[in-house]
PDB file of C-alpha atoms in Angstrom:
ATOM      1  CA  UNK A   1     -17.603  32.723 -26.194  1.00 58.00           C
ATOM      2  CA  UNK A   2     -19.035  30.596 -23.742  1.00 51.00           C
ATOM      3  CA  UNK A   3     -17.954  27.297 -25.643  1.00 49.00           C
ATOM      4  CA  UNK A   4     -14.258  28.486 -26.068  1.00 57.00           C
ATOM      5  CA  UNK A   5     -13.970  28.956 -22.481  1.00 44.00           C
ATOM      6  CA  UNK A   6     -15.590  25.669 -21.671  1.00 42.00           C
ATOM      7  CA  UNK A   7     -13.178  24.392 -24.527  1.00 47.00           C
ATOM      8  CA  UNK A   8     -10.093  26.137 -23.150  1.00 43.00           C
ATOM      9  CA  UNK A   9     -10.802  24.978 -19.813  1.00 43.00           C
ATOM     10  CA  UNK A  10     -11.571  21.602 -20.317  1.00 42.00           C
ATOM     11  CA  UNK A  11      -8.306  21.145 -22.692  1.00 43.00           C
ATOM     12  CA  UNK A  12      -6.046  23.042 -19.598  1.00 39.00           C
ATOM     13  CA  UNK A  13      -7.782  20.589 -17.152  1.00 42.00           C
ATOM     14  CA  UNK A  14      -6.112  17.257 -19.243  1.00 43.00           C
ATOM     15  CA  UNK A  15      -2.979  19.008 -20.069  1.00 43.00           C
ATOM     16  CA  UNK A  16      -2.532  19.781 -16.269  1.00 44.00           C
ATOM     17  CA  UNK A  17      -4.509  17.029 -14.750  1.00 47.00           C
ATOM     18  CA  UNK A  18      -3.084  13.948 -16.994  1.00 44.00           C
ATOM     19  CA  UNK A  19       0.419  14.401 -15.655  1.00 46.00           C
ATOM     20  CA  UNK A  20      -0.694  14.247 -11.861  1.00 47.00           C
ATOM     21  CA  UNK A  21      -2.794  11.053 -12.418  1.00 44.00           C
ATOM     22  CA  UNK A  22       0.432   9.375 -14.017  1.00 43.00           C
ATOM     23  CA  UNK A  23       2.401  10.343 -11.137  1.00 43.00           C
ATOM     24  CA  UNK A  24      -0.045   8.751  -8.768  1.00 44.00           C
ATOM     25  CA  UNK A  25      -0.307   5.861 -10.785  1.00 45.00           C
ATOM     26  CA  UNK A  26       3.210   5.540 -10.008  1.00 47.00           C
ATOM     27  CA  UNK A  27       3.288   6.481  -6.863  1.00 47.00           C
ATOM     28  CA  UNK A  28       0.225   3.735  -6.263  1.00 50.00           C
ATOM     29  CA  UNK A  29       2.880   1.240  -7.806  1.00 71.00           C
ATOM     30  CA  UNK A  30       5.381   1.165  -4.962  1.00 80.00           C
ATOM     31  CA  UNK A  31       4.538  -0.547  -1.613  1.00 90.00           C
ATOM     32  CA  UNK A  32       6.374   0.089   1.627  1.00 96.00           C
ATOM     33  CA  UNK A  33       4.168  -1.702   4.435  1.00 96.00           C
ATOM     34  CA  UNK A  34       4.427  -3.509   7.783  1.00 97.00           C
ATOM     35  CA  UNK A  35       2.847  -6.865   7.859  1.00 98.00           C
ATOM     36  CA  UNK A  36       2.224  -9.023  10.462  1.00 98.00           C
ATOM     37  CA  UNK A  37       4.494 -12.671  11.032  1.00 98.00           C
ATOM     38  CA  UNK A  38       1.673 -14.833   9.048  1.00 98.00           C
ATOM     39  CA  UNK A  39       1.370 -12.770   6.044  1.00 98.00           C
ATOM     40  CA  UNK A  40       5.691 -12.384   6.196  1.00 98.00           C
ATOM     41  CA  UNK A  41       5.375 -16.183   6.412  1.00 98.00           C
ATOM     42  CA  UNK A  42       2.874 -16.761   3.146  1.00 97.00           C
ATOM     43  CA  UNK A  43       4.789 -14.298   1.449  1.00 97.00           C
ATOM     44  CA  UNK A  44       8.391 -16.240   1.994  1.00 97.00           C
ATOM     45  CA  UNK A  45       6.507 -19.444   1.456  1.00 96.00           C
ATOM     46  CA  UNK A  46       4.774 -18.246  -1.747  1.00 96.00           C
ATOM     47  CA  UNK A  47       7.634 -16.046  -3.725  1.00 96.00           C
ATOM     48  CA  UNK A  48      11.377 -16.878  -4.464  1.00 94.00           C
ATOM     49  CA  UNK A  49      11.839 -13.123  -5.468  1.00 96.00           C
ATOM     50  CA  UNK A  50      11.835 -11.871  -1.791  1.00 97.00           C
ATOM     51  CA  UNK A  51      15.144 -10.677  -0.294  1.00 97.00           C
ATOM     52  CA  UNK A  52      14.950 -11.481   3.353  1.00 98.00           C
ATOM     53  CA  UNK A  53      17.265  -8.966   5.652  1.00 98.00           C
ATOM     54  CA  UNK A  54      18.143  -9.042   9.347  1.00 98.00           C
ATOM     55  CA  UNK A  55      19.251  -5.774  10.375  1.00 98.00           C
ATOM     56  CA  UNK A  56      19.979  -6.815  13.942  1.00 98.00           C
ATOM     57  CA  UNK A  57      23.335  -6.923  15.679  1.00 97.00           C
ATOM     58  CA  UNK A  58      25.421 -10.247  15.057  1.00 96.00           C
ATOM     59  CA  UNK A  59      25.248 -10.291  19.016  1.00 96.00           C
ATOM     60  CA  UNK A  60      21.251  -9.942  18.821  1.00 97.00           C
ATOM     61  CA  UNK A  61      20.940 -12.659  15.885  1.00 97.00           C
ATOM     62  CA  UNK A  62      23.140 -15.136  17.825  1.00 95.00           C
ATOM     63  CA  UNK A  63      20.435 -15.567  19.972  1.00 95.00           C
ATOM     64  CA  UNK A  64      17.946 -16.731  17.217  1.00 96.00           C
ATOM     65  CA  UNK A  65      17.055 -15.690  13.823  1.00 98.00           C
ATOM     66  CA  UNK A  66      14.535 -16.356  11.122  1.00 98.00           C
ATOM     67  CA  UNK A  67      15.355 -19.360   8.758  1.00 96.00           C
ATOM     68  CA  UNK A  68      15.979 -18.020   5.371  1.00 96.00           C
ATOM     69  CA  UNK A  69      17.148 -14.435   6.599  1.00 97.00           C
ATOM     70  CA  UNK A  70      20.419 -12.943   6.093  1.00 97.00           C
ATOM     71  CA  UNK A  71      22.221 -10.688   8.465  1.00 97.00           C
ATOM     72  CA  UNK A  72      23.504  -7.076   7.091  1.00 97.00           C
ATOM     73  CA  UNK A  73      24.411  -4.149   8.783  1.00 96.00           C
ATOM     74  CA  UNK A  74      21.696  -1.583   9.286  1.00 97.00           C
ATOM     75  CA  UNK A  75      24.162   1.139   8.828  1.00 96.00           C
ATOM     76  CA  UNK A  76      25.637  -0.481   5.501  1.00 96.00           C
ATOM     77  CA  UNK A  77      21.895  -1.014   4.291  1.00 96.00           C
ATOM     78  CA  UNK A  78      20.680   2.679   5.169  1.00 95.00           C
ATOM     79  CA  UNK A  79      23.940   4.632   3.814  1.00 94.00           C
ATOM     80  CA  UNK A  80      23.618   2.496   0.517  1.00 91.00           C
ATOM     81  CA  UNK A  81      26.885   0.854   0.917  1.00 94.00           C
ATOM     82  CA  UNK A  82      24.945  -2.786   0.199  1.00 91.00           C
ATOM     83  CA  UNK A  83      23.593  -2.320  -2.974  1.00 89.00           C
ATOM     84  CA  UNK A  84      20.113  -4.675  -3.484  1.00 94.00           C
ATOM     85  CA  UNK A  85      18.658  -5.303  -7.110  1.00 93.00           C
ATOM     86  CA  UNK A  86      15.650  -3.151  -7.342  1.00 88.00           C
ATOM     87  CA  UNK A  87      13.481  -5.783  -9.372  1.00 91.00           C
ATOM     88  CA  UNK A  88      13.089  -7.900  -6.034  1.00 95.00           C
ATOM     89  CA  UNK A  89      11.057  -7.527  -3.002  1.00 97.00           C
ATOM     90  CA  UNK A  90      12.666  -6.888   0.270  1.00 98.00           C
ATOM     91  CA  UNK A  91      11.306  -8.038   3.631  1.00 98.00           C
ATOM     92  CA  UNK A  92      13.081  -6.379   6.527  1.00 98.00           C
ATOM     93  CA  UNK A  93      13.316  -7.801  10.585  1.00 98.00           C
ATOM     94  CA  UNK A  94      14.844  -6.635  13.691  1.00 98.00           C
ATOM     95  CA  UNK A  95      14.160  -7.490  17.071  1.00 98.00           C
ATOM     96  CA  UNK A  96      10.795  -5.615  17.610  1.00 97.00           C
ATOM     97  CA  UNK A  97      10.458  -3.700  13.951  1.00 96.00           C
ATOM     98  CA  UNK A  98      11.794  -0.204  15.046  1.00 97.00           C
ATOM     99  CA  UNK A  99      15.266  -0.073  13.001  1.00 98.00           C
ATOM    100  CA  UNK A 100      13.796  -2.631   9.926  1.00 98.00           C
ATOM    101  CA  UNK A 101      11.023   0.296   9.796  1.00 98.00           C
ATOM    102  CA  UNK A 102      13.408   2.996   9.296  1.00 97.00           C
ATOM    103  CA  UNK A 103      15.424   0.625   6.799  1.00 97.00           C
ATOM    104  CA  UNK A 104      12.444   0.145   5.011  1.00 97.00           C
ATOM    105  CA  UNK A 105      11.698   3.967   4.851  1.00 96.00           C
ATOM    106  CA  UNK A 106      15.225   4.580   3.568  1.00 96.00           C
ATOM    107  CA  UNK A 107      15.208   2.112   0.949  1.00 96.00           C
ATOM    108  CA  UNK A 108      11.450   2.862  -0.529  1.00 95.00           C
ATOM    109  CA  UNK A 109      12.582   6.657  -0.662  1.00 93.00           C
ATOM    110  CA  UNK A 110      15.705   5.189  -2.414  1.00 93.00           C
ATOM    111  CA  UNK A 111      13.381   3.770  -5.077  1.00 92.00           C
ATOM    112  CA  UNK A 112      12.868   0.119  -4.122  1.00 94.00           C
ATOM    113  CA  UNK A 113       9.545  -0.772  -5.344  1.00 93.00           C
ATOM    114  CA  UNK A 114       8.574  -3.273  -2.603  1.00 96.00           C
ATOM    115  CA  UNK A 115       9.427  -3.025   0.465  1.00 98.00           C
ATOM    116  CA  UNK A 116       8.085  -4.738   3.840  1.00 98.00           C
ATOM    117  CA  UNK A 117       8.865  -4.430   7.337  1.00 98.00           C
ATOM    118  CA  UNK A 118       8.223  -7.449   9.833  1.00 98.00           C
ATOM    119  CA  UNK A 119       5.804  -5.663  12.455  1.00 98.00           C
ATOM    120  CA  UNK A 120       6.710  -6.572  15.646  1.00 98.00           C
ATOM    121  CA  UNK A 121      10.075  -8.051  14.604  1.00 98.00           C
ATOM    122  CA  UNK A 122      11.715 -11.119  15.853  1.00 98.00           C
ATOM    123  CA  UNK A 123       9.726 -11.069  19.049  1.00 98.00           C
ATOM    124  CA  UNK A 124       6.301 -10.771  17.501  1.00 98.00           C
ATOM    125  CA  UNK A 125       7.372 -14.022  15.243  1.00 98.00           C
ATOM    126  CA  UNK A 126       8.499 -15.721  17.938  1.00 97.00           C
ATOM    127  CA  UNK A 127       5.069 -15.201  19.950  1.00 97.00           C
ATOM    128  CA  UNK A 128       3.031 -16.356  17.212  1.00 97.00           C
ATOM    129  CA  UNK A 129       4.841 -19.644  17.598  1.00 97.00           C
ATOM    130  CA  UNK A 130       6.809 -19.153  14.109  1.00 97.00           C
ATOM    131  CA  UNK A 131      10.056 -21.078  13.877  1.00 95.00           C
ATOM    132  CA  UNK A 132      13.336 -19.441  14.863  1.00 96.00           C
ATOM    133  CA  UNK A 133      16.739 -20.907  14.386  1.00 96.00           C
ATOM    134  CA  UNK A 134      19.630 -21.131  16.666  1.00 91.00           C
ATOM    135  CA  UNK A 135      23.406 -21.664  15.588  1.00 83.00           C
ATOM    136  CA  UNK A 136      25.302 -23.934  17.982  1.00 67.00           C
ATOM    137  CA  UNK A 137      28.302 -22.181  18.507  1.00 55.00           C
TER     138      UNK A 137
END
């Protein structure tokens, strides 16, 4: 009798516990984190599948931006009006890291698997002595 109870217990554990283990494994595949400027630079230099988005306003961008970044509307991005490929990593930047962090959370919740926020934003990037581009207008 004791062996049957033990067998039943072990069987239920594997039946109920195994799907949870797979769910944890799937969750572990998803990345959303803030990274420092030097790590962001290595990411951009080492991979060609990163989409680099600047979620500041056009006026803010006119005062300088990180080379290779693409200006996008924060509102369009978080509302889903700007579709992005799901198979590429996304690096987000704003002025000091707040808006890009919120945008990253939204994208991560929507299922994008690899999302990075530039910690401290453009201000921290510049403070670290990394390159900024200015348009001559």
